[in-house]
Coordinates of N, CA and C in Angstrom, one line a residue:
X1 N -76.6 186.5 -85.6 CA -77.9 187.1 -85.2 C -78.4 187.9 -86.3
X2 N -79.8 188.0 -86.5 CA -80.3 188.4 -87.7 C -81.4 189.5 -87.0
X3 N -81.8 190.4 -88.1 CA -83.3 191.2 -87.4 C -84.2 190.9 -88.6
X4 N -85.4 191.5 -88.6 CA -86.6 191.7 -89.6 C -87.3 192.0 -88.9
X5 N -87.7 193.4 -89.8 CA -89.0 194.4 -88.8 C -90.3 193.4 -90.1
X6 N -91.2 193.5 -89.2 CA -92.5 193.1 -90.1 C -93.3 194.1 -89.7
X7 N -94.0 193.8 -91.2 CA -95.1 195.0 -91.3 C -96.2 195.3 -90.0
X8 N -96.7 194.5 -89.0 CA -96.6 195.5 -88.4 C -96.1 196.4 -87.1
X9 N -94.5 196.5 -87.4 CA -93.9 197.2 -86.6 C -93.1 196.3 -85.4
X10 N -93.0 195.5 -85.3 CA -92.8 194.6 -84.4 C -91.4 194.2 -84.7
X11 N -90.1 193.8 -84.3 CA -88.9 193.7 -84.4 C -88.9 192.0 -84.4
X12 N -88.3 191.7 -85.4 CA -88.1 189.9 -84.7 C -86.5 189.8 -84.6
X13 N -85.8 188.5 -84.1 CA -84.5 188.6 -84.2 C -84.5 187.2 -83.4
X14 N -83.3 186.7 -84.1 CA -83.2 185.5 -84.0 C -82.4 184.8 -82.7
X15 N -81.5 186.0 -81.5 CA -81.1 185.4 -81.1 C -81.7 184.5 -79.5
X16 N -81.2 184.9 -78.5 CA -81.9 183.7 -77.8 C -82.1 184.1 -76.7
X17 N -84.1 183.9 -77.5 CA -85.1 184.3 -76.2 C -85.9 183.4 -76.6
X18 N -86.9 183.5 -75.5 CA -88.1 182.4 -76.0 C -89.0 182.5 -76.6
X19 N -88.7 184.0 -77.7 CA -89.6 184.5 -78.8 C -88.9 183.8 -80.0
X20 N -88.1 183.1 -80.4 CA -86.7 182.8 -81.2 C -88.2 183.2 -82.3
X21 N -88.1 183.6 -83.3 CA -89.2 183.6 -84.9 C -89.1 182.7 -85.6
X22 N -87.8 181.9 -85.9 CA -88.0 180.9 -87.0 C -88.5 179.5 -86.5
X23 N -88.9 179.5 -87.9 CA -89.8 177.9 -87.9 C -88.8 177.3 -89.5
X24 N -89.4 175.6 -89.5 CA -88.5 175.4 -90.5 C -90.1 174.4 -91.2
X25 N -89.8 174.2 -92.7 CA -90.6 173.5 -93.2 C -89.8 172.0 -93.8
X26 N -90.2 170.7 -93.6 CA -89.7 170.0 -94.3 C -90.5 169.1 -94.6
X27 N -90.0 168.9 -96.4 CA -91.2 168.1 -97.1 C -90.9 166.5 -96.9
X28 N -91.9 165.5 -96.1 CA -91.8 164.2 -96.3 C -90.7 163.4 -97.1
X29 N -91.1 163.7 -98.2 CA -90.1 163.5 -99.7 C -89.0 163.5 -99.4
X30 N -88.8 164.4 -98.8 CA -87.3 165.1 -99.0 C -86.2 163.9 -97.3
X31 N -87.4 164.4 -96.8 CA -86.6 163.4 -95.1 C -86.5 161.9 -95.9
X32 N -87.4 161.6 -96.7 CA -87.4 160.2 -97.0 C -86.2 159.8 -97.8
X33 N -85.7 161.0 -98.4 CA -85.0 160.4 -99.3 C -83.6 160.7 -98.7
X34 N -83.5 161.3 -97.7 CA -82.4 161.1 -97.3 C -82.3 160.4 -95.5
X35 N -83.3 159.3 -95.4 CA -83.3 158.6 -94.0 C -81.8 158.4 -93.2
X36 N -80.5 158.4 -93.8 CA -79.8 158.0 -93.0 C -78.6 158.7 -93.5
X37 N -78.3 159.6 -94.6 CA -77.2 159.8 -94.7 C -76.7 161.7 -94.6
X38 N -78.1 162.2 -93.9 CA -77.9 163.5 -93.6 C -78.2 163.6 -92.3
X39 N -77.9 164.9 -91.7 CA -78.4 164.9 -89.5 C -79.6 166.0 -90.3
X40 N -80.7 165.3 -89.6 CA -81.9 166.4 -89.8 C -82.0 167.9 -89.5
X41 N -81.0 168.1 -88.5 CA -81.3 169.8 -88.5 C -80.3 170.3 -89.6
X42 N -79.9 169.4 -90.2 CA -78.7 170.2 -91.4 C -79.2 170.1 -93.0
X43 N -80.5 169.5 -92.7 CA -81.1 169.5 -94.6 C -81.6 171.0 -94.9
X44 N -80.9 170.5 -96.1 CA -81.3 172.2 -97.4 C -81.6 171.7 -98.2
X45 N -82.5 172.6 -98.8 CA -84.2 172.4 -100.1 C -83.8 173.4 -101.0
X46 N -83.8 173.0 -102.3 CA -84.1 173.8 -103.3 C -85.4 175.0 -102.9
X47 N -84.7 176.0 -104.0 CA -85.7 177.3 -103.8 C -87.1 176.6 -104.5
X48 N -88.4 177.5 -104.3 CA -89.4 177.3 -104.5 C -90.4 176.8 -103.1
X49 N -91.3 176.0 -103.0 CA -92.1 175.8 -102.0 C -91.5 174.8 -101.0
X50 N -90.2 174.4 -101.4 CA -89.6 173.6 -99.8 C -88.4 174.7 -99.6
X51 N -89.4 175.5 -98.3 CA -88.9 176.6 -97.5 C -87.8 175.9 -96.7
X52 N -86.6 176.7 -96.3 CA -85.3 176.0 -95.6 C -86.3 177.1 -94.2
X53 N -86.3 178.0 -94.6 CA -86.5 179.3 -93.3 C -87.6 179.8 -93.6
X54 N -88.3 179.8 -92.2 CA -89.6 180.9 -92.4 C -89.7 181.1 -90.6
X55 N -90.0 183.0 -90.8 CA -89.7 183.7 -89.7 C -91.3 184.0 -89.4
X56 N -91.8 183.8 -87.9 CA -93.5 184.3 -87.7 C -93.1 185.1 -86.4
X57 N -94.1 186.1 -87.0 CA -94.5 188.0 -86.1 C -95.0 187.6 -84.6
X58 N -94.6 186.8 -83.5 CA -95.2 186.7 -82.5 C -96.4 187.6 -81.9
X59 N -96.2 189.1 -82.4 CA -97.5 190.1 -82.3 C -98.3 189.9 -83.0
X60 N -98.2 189.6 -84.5 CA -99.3 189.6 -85.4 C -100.1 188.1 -86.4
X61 N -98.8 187.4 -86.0 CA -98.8 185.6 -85.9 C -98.5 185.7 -87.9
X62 N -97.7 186.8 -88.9 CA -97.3 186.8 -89.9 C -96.6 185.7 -90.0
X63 N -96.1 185.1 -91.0 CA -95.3 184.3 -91.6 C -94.3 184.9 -92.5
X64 N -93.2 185.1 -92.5 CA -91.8 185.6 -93.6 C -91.0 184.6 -93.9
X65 N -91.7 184.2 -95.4 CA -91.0 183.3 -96.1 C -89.7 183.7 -96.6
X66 N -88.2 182.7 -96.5 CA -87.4 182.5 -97.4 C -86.6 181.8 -98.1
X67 N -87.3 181.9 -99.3 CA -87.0 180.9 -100.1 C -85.7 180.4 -100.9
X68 N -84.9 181.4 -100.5 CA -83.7 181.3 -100.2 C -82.8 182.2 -99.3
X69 N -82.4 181.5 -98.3 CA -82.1 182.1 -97.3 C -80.7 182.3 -97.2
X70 N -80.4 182.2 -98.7 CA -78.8 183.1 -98.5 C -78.8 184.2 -98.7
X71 N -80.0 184.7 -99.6 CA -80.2 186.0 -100.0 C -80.7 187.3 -99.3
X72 N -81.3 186.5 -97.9 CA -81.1 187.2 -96.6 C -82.7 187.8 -97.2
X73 N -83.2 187.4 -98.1 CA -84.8 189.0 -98.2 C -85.7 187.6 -98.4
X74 N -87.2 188.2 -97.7 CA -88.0 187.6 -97.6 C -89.1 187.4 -98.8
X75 N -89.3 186.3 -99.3 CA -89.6 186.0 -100.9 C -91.3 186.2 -100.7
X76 N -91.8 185.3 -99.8 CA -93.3 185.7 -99.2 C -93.5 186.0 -98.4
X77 N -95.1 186.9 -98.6 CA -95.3 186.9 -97.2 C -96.8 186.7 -96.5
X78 N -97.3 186.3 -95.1 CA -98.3 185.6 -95.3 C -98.8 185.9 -93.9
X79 N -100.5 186.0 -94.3 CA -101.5 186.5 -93.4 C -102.1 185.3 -92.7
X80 N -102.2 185.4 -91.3 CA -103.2 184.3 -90.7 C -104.9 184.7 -90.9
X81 N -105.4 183.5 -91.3 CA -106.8 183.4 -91.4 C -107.1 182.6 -91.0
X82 N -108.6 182.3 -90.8 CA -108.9 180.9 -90.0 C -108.9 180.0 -91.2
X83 N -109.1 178.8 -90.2 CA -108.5 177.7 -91.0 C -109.7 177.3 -91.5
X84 N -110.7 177.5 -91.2 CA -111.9 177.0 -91.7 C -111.9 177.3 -93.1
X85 N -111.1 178.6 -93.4 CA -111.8 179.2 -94.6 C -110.7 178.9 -95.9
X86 N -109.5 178.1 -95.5 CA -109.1 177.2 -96.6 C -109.9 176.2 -97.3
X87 N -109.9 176.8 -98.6 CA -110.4 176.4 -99.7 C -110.3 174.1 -99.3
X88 N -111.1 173.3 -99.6 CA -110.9 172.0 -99.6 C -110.5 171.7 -101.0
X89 N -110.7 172.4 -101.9 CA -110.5 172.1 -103.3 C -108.9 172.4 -103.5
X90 N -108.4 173.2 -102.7 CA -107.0 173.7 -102.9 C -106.2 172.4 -102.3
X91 N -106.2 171.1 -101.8 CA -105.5 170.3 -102.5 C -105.5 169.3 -103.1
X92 N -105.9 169.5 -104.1 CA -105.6 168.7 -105.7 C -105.0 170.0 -106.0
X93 N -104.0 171.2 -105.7 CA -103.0 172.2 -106.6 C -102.1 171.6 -105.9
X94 N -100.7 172.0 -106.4 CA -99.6 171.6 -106.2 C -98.8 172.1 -105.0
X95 N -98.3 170.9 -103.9 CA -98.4 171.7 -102.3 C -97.3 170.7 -102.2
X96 N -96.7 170.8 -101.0 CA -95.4 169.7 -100.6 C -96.6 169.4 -99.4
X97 N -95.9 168.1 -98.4 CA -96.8 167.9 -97.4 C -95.1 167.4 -96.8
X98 N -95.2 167.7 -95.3 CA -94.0 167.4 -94.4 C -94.7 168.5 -92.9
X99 N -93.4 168.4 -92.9 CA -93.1 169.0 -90.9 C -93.1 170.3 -90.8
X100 N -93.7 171.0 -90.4 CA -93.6 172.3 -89.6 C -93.3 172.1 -88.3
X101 N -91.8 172.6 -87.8 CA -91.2 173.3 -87.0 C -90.9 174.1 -86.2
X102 N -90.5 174.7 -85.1 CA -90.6 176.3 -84.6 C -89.3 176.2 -84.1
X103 N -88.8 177.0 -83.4 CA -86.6 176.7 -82.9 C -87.6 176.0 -81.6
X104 N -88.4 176.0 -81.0 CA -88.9 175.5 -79.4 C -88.7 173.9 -79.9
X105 N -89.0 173.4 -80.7 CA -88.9 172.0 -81.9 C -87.3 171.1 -81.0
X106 N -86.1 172.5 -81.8 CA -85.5 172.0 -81.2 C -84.4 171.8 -79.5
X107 N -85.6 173.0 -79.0 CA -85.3 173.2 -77.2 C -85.6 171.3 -76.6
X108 N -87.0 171.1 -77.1 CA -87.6 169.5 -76.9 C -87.3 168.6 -77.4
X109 N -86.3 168.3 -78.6 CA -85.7 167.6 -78.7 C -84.1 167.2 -78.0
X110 N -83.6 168.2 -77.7 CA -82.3 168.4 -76.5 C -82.6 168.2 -75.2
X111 N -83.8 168.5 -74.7 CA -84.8 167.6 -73.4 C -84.9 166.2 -73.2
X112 N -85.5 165.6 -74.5 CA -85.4 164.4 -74.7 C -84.5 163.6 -74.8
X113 N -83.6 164.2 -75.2 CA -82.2 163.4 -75.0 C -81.6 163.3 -74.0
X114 N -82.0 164.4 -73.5 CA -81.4 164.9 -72.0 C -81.3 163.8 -71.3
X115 N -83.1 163.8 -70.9 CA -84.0 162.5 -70.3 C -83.2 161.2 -70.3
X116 N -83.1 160.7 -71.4 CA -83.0 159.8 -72.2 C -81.4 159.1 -71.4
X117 N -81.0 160.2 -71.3 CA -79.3 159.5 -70.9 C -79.4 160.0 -69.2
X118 N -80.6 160.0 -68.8 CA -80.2 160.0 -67.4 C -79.5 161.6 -66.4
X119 N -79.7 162.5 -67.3 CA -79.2 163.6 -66.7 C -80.0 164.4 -65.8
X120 N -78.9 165.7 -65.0 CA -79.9 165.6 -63.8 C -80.4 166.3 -64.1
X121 N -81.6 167.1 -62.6 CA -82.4 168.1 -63.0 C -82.7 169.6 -63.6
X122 N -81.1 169.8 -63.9 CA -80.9 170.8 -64.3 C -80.1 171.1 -65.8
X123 N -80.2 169.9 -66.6 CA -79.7 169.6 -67.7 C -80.4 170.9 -68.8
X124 N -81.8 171.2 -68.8 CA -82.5 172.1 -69.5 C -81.9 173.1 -69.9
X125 N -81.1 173.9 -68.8 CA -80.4 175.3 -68.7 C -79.0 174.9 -69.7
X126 N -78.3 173.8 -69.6 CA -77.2 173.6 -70.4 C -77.6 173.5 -71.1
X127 N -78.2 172.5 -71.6 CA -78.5 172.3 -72.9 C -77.2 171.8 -73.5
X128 N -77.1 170.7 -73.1 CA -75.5 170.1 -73.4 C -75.7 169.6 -74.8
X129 N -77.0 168.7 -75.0 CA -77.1 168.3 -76.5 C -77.2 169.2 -77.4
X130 N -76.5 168.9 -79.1 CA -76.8 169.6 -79.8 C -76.8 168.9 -81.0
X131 N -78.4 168.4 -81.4 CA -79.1 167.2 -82.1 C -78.0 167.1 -83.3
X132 N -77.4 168.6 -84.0 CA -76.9 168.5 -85.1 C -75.8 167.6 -85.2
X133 N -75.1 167.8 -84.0 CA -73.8 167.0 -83.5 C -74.1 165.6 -83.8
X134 N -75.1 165.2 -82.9 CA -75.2 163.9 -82.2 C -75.7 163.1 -83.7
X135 N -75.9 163.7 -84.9 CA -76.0 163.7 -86.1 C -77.5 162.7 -86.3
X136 N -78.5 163.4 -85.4 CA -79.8 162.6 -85.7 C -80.5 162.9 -87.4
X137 N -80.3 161.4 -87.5 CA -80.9 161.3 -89.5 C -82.5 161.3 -89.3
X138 N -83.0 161.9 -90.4 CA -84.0 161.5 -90.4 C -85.1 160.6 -90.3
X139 N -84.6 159.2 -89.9 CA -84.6 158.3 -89.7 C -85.0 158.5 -88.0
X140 N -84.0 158.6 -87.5 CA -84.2 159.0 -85.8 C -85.1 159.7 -85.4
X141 N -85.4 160.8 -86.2 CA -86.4 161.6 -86.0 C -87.3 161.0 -85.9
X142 N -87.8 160.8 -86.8 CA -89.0 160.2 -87.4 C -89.2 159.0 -85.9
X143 N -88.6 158.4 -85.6 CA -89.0 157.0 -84.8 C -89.0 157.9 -83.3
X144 N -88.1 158.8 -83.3 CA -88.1 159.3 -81.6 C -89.2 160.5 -81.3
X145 N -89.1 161.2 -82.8 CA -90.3 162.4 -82.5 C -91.6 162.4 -83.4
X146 N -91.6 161.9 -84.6 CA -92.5 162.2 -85.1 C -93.3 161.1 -85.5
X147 N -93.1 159.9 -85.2 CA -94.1 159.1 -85.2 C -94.1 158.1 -83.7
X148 N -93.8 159.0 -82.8 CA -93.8 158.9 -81.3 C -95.0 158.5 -80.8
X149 N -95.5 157.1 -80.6 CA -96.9 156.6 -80.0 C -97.3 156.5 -78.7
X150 N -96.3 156.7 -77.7 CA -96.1 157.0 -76.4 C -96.2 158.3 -75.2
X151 N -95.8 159.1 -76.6 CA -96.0 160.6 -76.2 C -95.8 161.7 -77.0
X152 N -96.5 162.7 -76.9 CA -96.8 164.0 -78.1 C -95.5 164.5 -77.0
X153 N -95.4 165.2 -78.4 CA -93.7 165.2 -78.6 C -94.2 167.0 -79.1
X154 N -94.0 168.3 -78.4 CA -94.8 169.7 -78.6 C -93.8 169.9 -80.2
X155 N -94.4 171.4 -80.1 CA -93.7 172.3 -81.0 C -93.6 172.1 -82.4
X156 N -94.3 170.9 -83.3 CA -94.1 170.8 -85.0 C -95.7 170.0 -84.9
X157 N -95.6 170.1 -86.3 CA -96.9 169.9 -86.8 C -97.1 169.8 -88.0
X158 N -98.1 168.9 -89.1 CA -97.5 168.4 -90.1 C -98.5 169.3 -90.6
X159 N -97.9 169.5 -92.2 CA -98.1 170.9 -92.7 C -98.3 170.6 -94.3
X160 N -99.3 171.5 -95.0 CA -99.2 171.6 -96.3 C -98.7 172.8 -96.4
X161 N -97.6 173.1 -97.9 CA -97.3 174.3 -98.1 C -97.7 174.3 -99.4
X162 N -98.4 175.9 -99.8 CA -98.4 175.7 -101.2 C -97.7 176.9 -101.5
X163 N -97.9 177.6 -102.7 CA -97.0 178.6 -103.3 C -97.8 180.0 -102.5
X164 N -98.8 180.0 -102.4 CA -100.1 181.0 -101.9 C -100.8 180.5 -100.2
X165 N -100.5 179.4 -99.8 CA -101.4 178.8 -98.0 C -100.3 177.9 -98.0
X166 N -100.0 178.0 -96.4 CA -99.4 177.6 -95.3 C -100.5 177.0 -93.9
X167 N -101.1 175.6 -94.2 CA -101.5 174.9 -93.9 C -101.4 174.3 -92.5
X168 N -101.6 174.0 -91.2 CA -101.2 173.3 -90.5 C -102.3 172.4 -89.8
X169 N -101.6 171.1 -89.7 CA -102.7 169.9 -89.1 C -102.0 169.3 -87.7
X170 N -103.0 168.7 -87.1 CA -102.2 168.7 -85.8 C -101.3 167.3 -85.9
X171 N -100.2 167.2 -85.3 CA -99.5 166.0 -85.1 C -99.5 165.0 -85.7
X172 N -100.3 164.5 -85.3 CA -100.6 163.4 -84.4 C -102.4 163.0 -85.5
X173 N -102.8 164.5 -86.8 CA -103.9 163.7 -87.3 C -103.1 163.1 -88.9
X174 N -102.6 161.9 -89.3 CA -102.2 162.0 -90.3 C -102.5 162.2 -91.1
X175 N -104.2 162.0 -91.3 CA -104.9 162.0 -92.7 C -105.5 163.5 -93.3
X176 N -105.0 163.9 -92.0 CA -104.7 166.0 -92.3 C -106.1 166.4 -92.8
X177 N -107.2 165.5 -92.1 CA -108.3 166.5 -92.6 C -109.1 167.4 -91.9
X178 N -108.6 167.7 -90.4 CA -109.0 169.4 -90.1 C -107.9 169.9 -89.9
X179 N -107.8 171.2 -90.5 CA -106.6 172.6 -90.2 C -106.9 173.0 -88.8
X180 N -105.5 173.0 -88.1 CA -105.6 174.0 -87.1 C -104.9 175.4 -87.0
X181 N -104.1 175.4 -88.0 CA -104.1 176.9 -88.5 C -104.0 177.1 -89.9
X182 N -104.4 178.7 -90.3 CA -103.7 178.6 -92.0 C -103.5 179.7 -91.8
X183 N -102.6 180.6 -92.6 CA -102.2 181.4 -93.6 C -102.1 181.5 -95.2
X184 N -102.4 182.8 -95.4 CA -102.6 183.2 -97.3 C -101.6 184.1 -97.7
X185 N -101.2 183.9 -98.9 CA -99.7 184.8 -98.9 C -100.6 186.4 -99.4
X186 N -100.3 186.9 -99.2 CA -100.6 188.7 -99.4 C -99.7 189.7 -99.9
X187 N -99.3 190.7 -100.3 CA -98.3 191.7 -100.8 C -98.4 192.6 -99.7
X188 N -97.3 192.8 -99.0 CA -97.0 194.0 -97.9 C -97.1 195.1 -99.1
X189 N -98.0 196.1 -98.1 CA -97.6 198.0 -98.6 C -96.4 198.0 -98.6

């Protein structure tokens, strides 16, 4: 279990409530290139803009980037603004494009499975699956949640990241041309 106080004043902590703070970023690229020989909740990204971990202020909707999350301190950090007011010109700069995540991501994927094998009505509370185990590749992913034509599948959303905006487009729009949220990185006092 981890803490981080954010700037403003608000406690986060990772263990288990249904505030969990982290979210995870993963770049297309990166799922693609490993479709079948890694379990998707177990990929790790070089440092720089493919974030392994990023923690958001449920009071103040902040983002706390870490860009390497062994080193336990947070590398960025990042203000919500409307999304209107991302620049259109800011991508042609250099951004990854992939998945945005939240831990609720993976409550609904352990549901789904749940479903899926016929369990009863009270499977949710156990929460017997645990995706990492069951070693879903990115591949799986991809066919059972993220390119799901049947049914919106909550909790992720496909995402530009850049070194300075944290981009988000809904689902389900591929061609990612309206934002439905952004954030700008900023320097905490």
């Amino acid at each position: 279990m981890a803490k981080l106080g954010c700037p403003c004043g608000n406690t986060l902590w990772n263990g288990c409530d249904e505030n969990n703070p982290q979210c995870c970023f993963y770049p297309w690229e990166e799922l693609r290139s490993h479709m079948d020989d890694l379990a998707f909740f177990e990929l790790e990204y070089t440092a720089g803009v493919r974030s392994v971990e990023i923690w958001q202020c449920w009071e103040c909707d902040r983002l706390m980037v870490f860009d390497n999350p062994k080193s336990n301190s947070v590398t960025r950090w990042f203000k919500r603004v409307c999304a209107d007011d991302f620049p259109k010109e800011m991508e042609n700069e250099p951004h990854e494009i992939g998945v945005f995540f939240n831990d609720a991501f993976f409550d609904t994927v352990c549901r789904k499975l749940d479903l899926e094998e016929g369990s009863d009505k009270y499977s949710f509370i156990r929460m017997r699956h645990d995706p990492a185990e069951k070693l879903l590749s990115p591949r799986v992913m991809m066919e059972k949640f993220f390119d799901a034509t049947n049914e919106r599948v909550r909790n992720w959303w496909n995402a530009r990241v850049y070194e300075d905006w944290i981009v988000l487009y809904d689902a389900f729009d591929h061609d990612m041309e309206q934002p439905l949220k952004a954030w700008r990185r900023y320097q905490p006092n």
